Coordinates of C-alpha atoms (C1' of nucleotides) in Angstrom, one line a residue:
Chain A
M8 CA -22.2 19.0 15.7
D9 CA -22.7 16.0 18.0
A10 CA -21.5 12.4 17.4
K11 CA -24.8 11.1 15.9
E12 CA -25.1 14.0 13.4
V13 CA -21.4 13.5 12.3
L14 CA -22.1 9.7 11.7
K15 CA -25.4 10.5 10.0
A16 CA -23.9 12.9 7.6
H17 CA -21.0 10.5 6.8
V18 CA -23.4 7.6 6.1
L19 CA -26.0 9.5 4.2
K20 CA -23.5 10.8 1.8
N21 CA -23.4 7.4 0.1
T22 CA -26.3 5.3 1.5
E23 CA -29.9 5.8 1.9
L24 CA -31.4 5.0 5.3
T25 CA -34.6 5.7 7.0
D26 CA -34.5 7.6 10.3
E27 CA -35.4 4.4 12.2
Q28 CA -32.7 2.5 10.4
F29 CA -30.1 5.1 11.2
D30 CA -31.3 5.3 14.9
Y31 CA -30.9 1.5 15.2
F32 CA -27.5 1.7 13.4
F33 CA -26.3 4.4 15.8
S34 CA -27.6 2.5 18.8
L35 CA -25.1 -0.1 18.2
F36 CA -22.2 2.3 18.7
E37 CA -20.6 3.3 22.0
L38 CA -19.2 6.9 22.3
R39 CA -16.0 7.1 24.1
K40 CA -13.6 9.9 25.0
F41 CA -9.8 9.3 25.0
K42 CA -7.0 11.5 26.2
K43 CA -4.0 12.3 24.2
G44 CA -1.5 9.3 24.2
Q45 CA -4.1 6.8 25.4
V46 CA -3.9 3.4 23.8
I47 CA -7.1 2.0 22.1
I48 CA -5.6 -1.1 20.6
S49 CA -2.2 -2.5 21.7
E50 CA -0.2 -5.0 19.9
G51 CA -1.0 -8.5 20.6
S52 CA -4.3 -7.9 22.0
L53 CA -7.6 -9.2 20.7
V54 CA -9.4 -6.7 18.5
D55 CA -13.2 -6.6 18.6
H56 CA -14.0 -3.1 17.6
E57 CA -13.7 -0.6 14.8
Y58 CA -13.7 3.1 15.5
F59 CA -15.2 6.1 13.8
V60 CA -13.5 9.3 14.8
I61 CA -15.7 12.3 15.8
Y62 CA -13.1 14.6 17.0
G63 CA -9.3 14.6 17.3
C64 CA -6.7 12.5 15.7
L65 CA -5.7 8.8 16.1
K66 CA -2.7 6.9 14.5
S67 CA -2.6 3.3 13.6
F68 CA 0.9 1.9 13.5
F69 CA 3.3 -1.1 13.4
I70 CA 6.4 -1.4 15.5
N71 CA 9.0 -3.8 14.1
E72 CA 11.7 -5.8 16.0
E73 CA 14.1 -2.9 16.0
L74 CA 11.4 -0.7 17.6
K75 CA 11.0 1.3 14.5
M76 CA 7.5 2.7 14.0
F77 CA 5.6 2.8 10.8
I78 CA 2.3 4.7 10.7
L79 CA -0.4 3.3 8.6
Q80 CA -3.0 5.9 9.1
F81 CA -3.8 9.3 10.7
A82 CA -7.4 8.9 11.5
M83 CA -9.2 12.2 11.7
P84 CA -12.9 13.1 12.0
T85 CA -15.0 10.8 9.8
W86 CA -12.3 8.3 9.3
W87 CA -12.5 4.8 10.5
A88 CA -9.6 2.9 12.1
S89 CA -8.8 -0.5 13.5
D90 CA -6.5 -3.4 12.9
F91 CA -8.9 -4.7 10.2
E92 CA -7.2 -7.9 9.5
A93 CA -7.2 -8.9 13.3
L94 CA -10.7 -7.6 13.6
Y95 CA -12.0 -9.7 10.6
N96 CA -10.0 -12.8 11.3
G97 CA -10.2 -12.9 15.1
T98 CA -6.4 -13.0 15.4
K99 CA -4.2 -10.9 17.7
A100 CA -3.4 -7.2 16.7
K101 CA -0.3 -6.6 14.8
I102 CA -1.4 -3.1 14.3
A103 CA -1.8 -0.8 17.2
L104 CA -4.1 2.3 17.6
D105 CA -3.7 5.3 19.9
C106 CA -4.5 8.9 20.4
I107 CA -2.4 11.7 19.0
S108 CA -4.7 14.3 20.6
D109 CA -7.7 14.1 22.9
A110 CA -10.3 12.3 20.9
E111 CA -13.9 11.4 20.7
V112 CA -14.8 8.2 19.0
L113 CA -17.7 6.0 18.1
C114 CA -17.0 2.3 18.7
L115 CA -18.6 -0.6 16.8
S116 CA -18.0 -4.2 17.6
N117 CA -17.4 -6.7 15.0
A118 CA -20.3 -8.8 16.0
N119 CA -22.6 -5.8 15.8
R120 CA -21.3 -4.7 12.4
E121 CA -21.9 -8.1 11.0
K122 CA -25.2 -8.4 12.6
I123 CA -26.6 -5.1 11.2
C124 CA -25.0 -5.9 7.9
R125 CA -27.2 -9.1 7.8
E126 CA -30.3 -7.2 9.0
I127 CA -30.1 -4.0 7.0
H128 CA -29.1 -4.3 3.3
S129 CA -28.2 -0.7 2.9
V130 CA -25.8 -0.8 5.9
E131 CA -24.0 -3.7 4.1
H132 CA -23.8 -1.3 1.0
F133 CA -22.4 1.4 3.3
F134 CA -19.5 -0.8 4.5
R135 CA -18.8 -2.1 1.0
W136 CA -18.4 1.5 -0.1
R137 CA -16.3 2.4 2.8
T138 CA -13.9 -0.4 2.5
N139 CA -13.7 0.2 -1.2
K140 CA -12.6 3.7 -0.7
G141 CA -10.0 2.5 1.8
Y142 CA -8.7 0.1 -0.6
V143 CA -8.4 2.5 -3.5
A144 CA -6.6 5.0 -1.1
S145 CA -4.2 2.2 0.0
Q146 CA -3.3 1.3 -3.6
K147 CA -2.6 5.0 -4.6
R148 CA -0.4 5.4 -1.4
L149 CA 1.5 2.3 -2.4
L150 CA 2.0 3.6 -5.8
S151 CA 3.1 7.0 -4.6
F152 CA 5.6 5.2 -2.4
M153 CA 7.1 3.4 -5.3
N154 CA 7.0 6.4 -7.7
N155 CA 7.9 9.4 -5.6
N156 CA 10.7 10.7 -3.5
V157 CA 10.2 11.8 0.2
K158 CA 9.8 15.5 -0.6
F159 CA 7.1 14.8 -3.1
R160 CA 5.3 12.5 -0.7
Y161 CA 5.5 15.0 2.1
E162 CA 4.1 17.7 0.0
E163 CA 1.4 15.5 -1.4
L164 CA 0.4 14.4 2.1
L165 CA 0.2 18.1 3.4
K166 CA -1.8 19.2 0.3
L167 CA -4.3 16.4 1.1
Y168 CA -4.4 16.9 4.9
P169 CA -3.1 20.5 5.6
E170 CA -4.6 20.2 9.1
L171 CA -1.7 17.5 9.8
Y172 CA 1.0 20.1 9.7
N173 CA -0.1 21.6 12.9
M174 CA -1.7 18.7 14.5
V175 CA 1.0 16.0 14.2
P176 CA 4.8 16.2 15.2
K177 CA 7.3 15.7 12.3
N178 CA 8.7 12.5 13.7
L179 CA 5.3 10.9 13.3
I180 CA 4.9 12.4 9.8
A181 CA 8.3 10.8 9.1
A182 CA 7.0 7.4 10.4
Y183 CA 4.0 7.8 8.0
L184 CA 6.3 8.5 5.1
G185 CA 8.6 5.6 5.8
V186 CA 11.6 7.9 6.2
S187 CA 13.9 8.9 9.1
R188 CA 12.9 12.2 11.1
E189 CA 16.4 13.5 10.2
T190 CA 15.8 13.2 6.4
L191 CA 12.4 14.8 6.8
S192 CA 14.0 17.7 8.8
R193 CA 16.5 18.2 6.2
L194 CA 14.0 18.7 3.3
Y195 CA 13.6 22.3 4.4
H196 CA 16.4 23.1 6.8
T197 CA 20.1 22.6 6.1
Chain B
M17 CA -13.1 -27.2 -14.0
D18 CA -14.9 -24.7 -16.1
A19 CA -15.4 -20.9 -15.5
K20 CA -18.7 -21.3 -13.8
E21 CA -17.5 -23.8 -11.3
V22 CA -14.4 -21.7 -10.5
L23 CA -16.5 -18.7 -9.8
K24 CA -19.0 -20.7 -7.8
A25 CA -16.4 -22.3 -5.5
H26 CA -14.8 -18.9 -5.0
V27 CA -18.2 -17.1 -4.1
L28 CA -19.5 -20.1 -1.9
K29 CA -16.4 -20.0 0.1
N30 CA -17.6 -16.8 1.9
T31 CA -21.2 -16.3 0.9
E32 CA -24.4 -18.4 0.8
L33 CA -26.3 -18.2 -2.4
T34 CA -29.1 -20.5 -3.7
D35 CA -28.3 -22.2 -7.2
E36 CA -30.8 -19.8 -8.9
Q37 CA -29.2 -16.8 -7.3
F38 CA -25.8 -18.0 -8.4
D39 CA -27.0 -18.8 -11.9
Y40 CA -28.4 -15.3 -12.2
F41 CA -25.1 -13.9 -10.9
F42 CA -23.1 -15.9 -13.3
S43 CA -25.3 -14.7 -16.3
L44 CA -24.1 -11.3 -15.8
F45 CA -20.6 -12.3 -16.6
E46 CA -19.1 -12.5 -20.0
L47 CA -16.5 -15.1 -20.6
R48 CA -13.6 -13.9 -22.7
K49 CA -10.2 -15.4 -23.8
F50 CA -7.1 -13.3 -24.2
K51 CA -3.7 -13.9 -25.7
K52 CA -0.5 -13.3 -24.0
G53 CA 0.5 -9.6 -24.3
Q54 CA -3.1 -8.6 -25.1
V55 CA -4.4 -5.3 -23.3
I56 CA -7.5 -5.4 -21.3
I57 CA -7.5 -1.8 -19.9
S58 CA -5.2 0.8 -21.5
E59 CA -4.3 4.0 -19.7
G60 CA -6.7 6.8 -20.4
S61 CA -9.5 4.7 -21.5
L62 CA -12.8 4.5 -19.7
V63 CA -13.2 1.5 -17.4
D64 CA -16.5 -0.3 -17.2
H65 CA -15.7 -3.8 -16.1
E66 CA -13.8 -5.7 -13.5
Y67 CA -12.2 -9.1 -14.2
F68 CA -12.2 -12.4 -12.6
V69 CA -9.4 -14.6 -13.6
I70 CA -10.2 -18.2 -14.5
Y71 CA -6.9 -19.2 -16.1
G72 CA -3.6 -17.6 -16.8
C73 CA -2.1 -14.4 -15.3
L74 CA -2.8 -10.7 -15.8
K75 CA -0.9 -7.6 -14.4
S76 CA -2.3 -4.3 -13.4
F77 CA 0.3 -1.6 -13.5
F78 CA 1.1 2.1 -13.8
I79 CA 3.6 3.7 -16.0
N80 CA 5.1 7.2 -14.9
E81 CA 6.3 10.1 -16.9
E82 CA 9.8 8.6 -17.3
L83 CA 8.1 5.4 -18.6
K84 CA 9.1 3.4 -15.6
M85 CA 6.5 0.6 -14.8
F86 CA 5.2 -0.2 -11.4
I87 CA 3.1 -3.3 -11.0
L88 CA 0.1 -3.2 -8.6
Q89 CA -1.0 -6.8 -8.9
F90 CA -0.3 -10.1 -10.5
A91 CA -3.8 -11.5 -11.0
M92 CA -3.9 -15.2 -11.0
P93 CA -7.0 -17.6 -10.9
T94 CA -9.7 -16.6 -8.6
W95 CA -8.2 -13.1 -8.4
W96 CA -10.2 -9.9 -9.4
A97 CA -8.5 -7.2 -11.2
S98 CA -9.4 -3.7 -12.7
D99 CA -8.6 -0.1 -12.2
F100 CA -11.0 0.0 -9.3
E101 CA -10.7 3.8 -8.9
A102 CA -11.6 4.6 -12.4
L103 CA -14.3 1.8 -12.4
Y104 CA -16.0 3.3 -9.3
N105 CA -15.6 6.9 -10.1
G106 CA -16.1 6.8 -13.8
T107 CA -13.0 8.5 -14.4
K108 CA -10.2 7.5 -16.9
A109 CA -7.9 4.7 -16.2
K110 CA -4.6 5.4 -14.7
I111 CA -4.0 1.9 -14.1
A112 CA -3.6 -0.5 -17.1
L113 CA -4.4 -4.1 -17.2
D114 CA -2.8 -6.7 -19.6
C115 CA -2.0 -10.4 -20.0
I116 CA 1.2 -11.9 -19.0
S117 CA 0.2 -15.4 -20.4
D118 CA -2.8 -16.5 -22.4
A119 CA -5.8 -16.0 -20.1
E120 CA -9.4 -16.7 -19.6
V121 CA -11.4 -14.1 -17.8
L122 CA -15.0 -13.5 -16.6
C123 CA -15.9 -9.8 -17.1
L124 CA -18.5 -8.1 -15.0
S125 CA -19.7 -4.6 -15.8
N126 CA -19.9 -1.9 -13.2
A127 CA -23.5 -1.4 -13.9
N128 CA -24.3 -5.1 -13.5
R129 CA -22.4 -5.4 -10.3
E130 CA -24.2 -2.5 -8.7
K131 CA -27.6 -3.9 -9.9
I132 CA -27.1 -7.3 -8.6
C133 CA -25.8 -5.8 -5.3
R134 CA -29.1 -4.0 -5.1
E135 CA -31.1 -7.0 -5.9
I136 CA -29.4 -9.6 -3.9
H137 CA -28.1 -8.9 -0.5
S138 CA -25.8 -11.8 -0.3
V139 CA -23.9 -10.7 -3.5
E140 CA -23.3 -7.3 -1.9
H141 CA -22.1 -9.3 1.2
F142 CA -19.7 -11.1 -1.1
F143 CA -18.2 -8.0 -2.6
R144 CA -17.9 -6.4 0.7
W145 CA -15.8 -9.4 1.8
R146 CA -13.8 -9.5 -1.4
T147 CA -12.9 -5.8 -1.1
N148 CA -12.0 -6.1 2.4
K149 CA -9.6 -8.9 1.6
G150 CA -8.1 -6.6 -0.9
Y151 CA -7.7 -3.8 1.5
V152 CA -6.0 -5.7 4.1
A153 CA -3.6 -7.3 1.6
S154 CA -2.8 -3.9 0.3
Q155 CA -2.0 -2.5 3.8
K156 CA 0.3 -5.6 4.5
R157 CA 2.1 -4.9 1.3
L158 CA 2.6 -1.4 2.1
L159 CA 3.9 -2.2 5.5
S160 CA 6.3 -4.8 4.1
F161 CA 7.5 -2.2 1.6
M162 CA 8.4 0.3 4.4
N163 CA 9.8 -2.3 6.6
N164 CA 11.7 -4.8 4.6
N165 CA 14.5 -4.7 2.1
V166 CA 14.2 -6.1 -1.6
K167 CA 15.6 -9.5 -0.8
F168 CA 13.1 -10.1 2.0
R169 CA 10.1 -8.8 -0.1
Y170 CA 11.2 -11.0 -3.1
E171 CA 11.4 -14.1 -0.9
E172 CA 8.2 -13.3 0.8
L173 CA 6.5 -12.9 -2.6
L174 CA 7.8 -16.2 -3.9
K175 CA 6.8 -18.0 -0.6
L176 CA 3.2 -16.6 -1.0
Y177 CA 3.0 -17.3 -4.8
P178 CA 5.6 -19.8 -5.8
E179 CA 4.0 -20.1 -9.4
L180 CA 5.2 -16.6 -10.2
Y181 CA 8.9 -17.8 -10.3
N182 CA 8.3 -19.6 -13.5
M183 CA 5.3 -17.8 -14.9
V184 CA 6.6 -14.2 -14.7
P185 CA 9.9 -12.7 -16.0
K186 CA 12.2 -11.2 -13.4
N187 CA 11.9 -7.6 -14.8
L188 CA 8.3 -7.7 -14.0
I189 CA 8.9 -9.1 -10.6
A190 CA 11.2 -6.1 -10.1
A191 CA 8.6 -3.8 -11.3
Y192 CA 6.2 -5.3 -8.5
L193 CA 8.9 -5.0 -5.8
G194 CA 9.6 -1.4 -6.8
V195 CA 13.3 -2.0 -7.5
S196 CA 15.4 -2.0 -10.6
R197 CA 15.8 -5.3 -12.5
E198 CA 19.6 -5.1 -12.0
T199 CA 19.3 -5.0 -8.4
L200 CA 17.1 -8.0 -8.3
S201 CA 19.3 -9.9 -10.5
R202 CA 22.3 -9.1 -8.2
L203 CA 20.4 -10.5 -5.2
Y204 CA 21.5 -14.0 -6.1
H205 CA 24.1 -13.6 -8.9
T206 CA 27.3 -11.5 -8.7
Chain C
dC24 C1' 8.5 26.1 39.2
dG25 C1' 11.8 22.9 37.9
dG26 C1' 13.1 18.5 36.0
dA27 C1' 12.1 14.9 32.6
dA28 C1' 10.5 13.5 28.3
dG29 C1' 9.5 14.4 23.8
dG30 C1' 10.5 16.8 19.6
dT31 C1' 13.6 19.1 16.3
dG32 C1' 18.1 20.7 13.8
dT33 C1' 22.5 19.4 12.0
dG34 C1' 27.2 17.4 11.1
dA35 C1' 29.9 13.2 9.7
dC36 C1' 29.8 9.1 7.6
dC37 C1' 27.6 4.8 5.6
dT38 C1' 24.8 1.7 2.5
dA39 C1' 21.2 0.0 -0.3
dC40 C1' 19.8 0.7 -4.4
dA41 C1' 19.7 3.5 -8.9
dT42 C1' 21.7 4.3 -13.4
dC43 C1' 24.3 3.7 -17.5
dA44 C1' 26.7 0.8 -20.4
dC45 C1' 27.5 -3.3 -22.7
dA46 C1' 27.6 -8.6 -23.1
dT47 C1' 25.0 -12.7 -23.4
dT48 C1' 21.0 -15.8 -23.5
dT49 C1' 16.5 -17.0 -24.5
dA50 C1' 12.2 -16.7 -26.8
dA51 C1' 9.1 -15.2 -30.3
dA52 C1' 8.1 -14.1 -34.8
dA53 C1' 8.7 -14.0 -39.8
Chain D
dT19 C1' 15.7 -21.4 -39.9
dT20 C1' 17.0 -17.0 -39.6
dT21 C1' 16.2 -12.5 -37.5
dT22 C1' 14.6 -9.6 -34.1
dA23 C1' 13.2 -8.5 -29.8
dA24 C1' 12.9 -9.7 -24.8
dA25 C1' 15.1 -11.0 -20.7
dT26 C1' 19.1 -11.4 -18.0
dG27 C1' 23.9 -10.8 -16.0
dT28 C1' 27.6 -7.7 -14.4
dG29 C1' 31.0 -3.8 -13.9
dA30 C1' 31.6 1.1 -12.6
dT31 C1' 29.9 4.8 -10.6
dG32 C1' 26.3 8.0 -8.5
dT33 C1' 22.9 9.4 -4.8
dA34 C1' 18.9 9.4 -1.7
dG35 C1' 18.2 8.5 2.5
dG36 C1' 19.9 6.0 6.8
dT37 C1' 22.5 5.9 11.2
dC38 C1' 24.9 7.8 15.0
dA39 C1' 26.0 11.6 17.8
dC40 C1' 24.9 15.7 20.1
dA41 C1' 22.9 20.2 20.9
dC42 C1' 19.0 22.8 21.9
dC43 C1' 14.2 23.8 22.6
dT44 C1' 9.6 23.0 23.8
dT45 C1' 5.7 20.9 26.6
dC46 C1' 3.9 18.9 30.3
dC47 C1' 3.4 17.0 34.7
dG48 C1' 4.6 16.4 39.6

DNA sequence: CGGAAGGTGTGACCTACATCACATTTAAAA
DNA sequence: TTTTAAATGTGATGTAGGTCACACCTTCCG
């Protein structure tokens, strides 16, 4: 399935658009291919796009003063990623984004998103829906973080996204769970 | 300032609406007054409204099997609260909502929100904006949770919302920070 | 193909925070 | 105003997970 079809299926799941509307929507995206390890948003840069994953896996992450990395999201096909705070406020990126594997991504600029949201009511509806889903997921993750220990959270993550087990090295999984790689390793070995 | 003016100022900060549009929007809300301790959403119930705080302070929270409470949000004037997952999916509440102080709240039903979002493009825009803000805030909190210790998070919270210091008991602040009340107490005493 | 970098396992030890127990203070309710 | 419940402080002790150190093992690139 090509990029256009992937996006179309994703949007139509929740929003009704005519073919012409969707074609116009799609025309605002730019398809780009990235290599494993390639950086899409680097900390401190200006952010003017958000990214819809067609193929592969991205990570959005934060690195603190002690160079410890925290992963906010593993973005897999049909997921959206960016530093949304920087993107919406026009501030510099605190969250970086790069590729865990080779990836194919549809890029939408902030300006184009706002433009089409103004022009086509249904597209605004779609983005409301999308953001809402992200918000709910983020709240759930926060709650799980407060409530559950590492082992539980690890198994919860793998149950939700089994493909991560093979796709993503354990040290990155640890950075997502907010735990040291040693502790994660000791959950099943030792 | 009365409820209508509070909501109007809040909406107009980000969205243009004519007076007639706003009057219609406002007509879909019901103003309710609650007493301190009163429950608005109880765990397991069906959720069909979201709540815009005019006066006072609510908390949204989760209680786990061991009866430990985790607070997701202290909702103060101009904040929105509900169990948004249950509200959007029509499932039973996992998140409860009650009043920390006497409170005055504007209630909007899920059906009415969706209705007016369909009818008035700008209102849909407003809700997209609002949810986006919530999503960004939630991500930031998650990051702070992973990155910072209790003392830092406590001071960060008080800097952002100084009014909480007097308004909300420390055991609830602890439940928001995801820490035991004893540990919070020992930050400055002992 | 060979070397460098990235990823993983594991021991020894440390620390932030949890839990339990109980005393004291403050606030609400009768 | 008395009684009861909530909120808070503090000691003793337990534990999940962090940190540091080092070995080994892949993967990938020149």
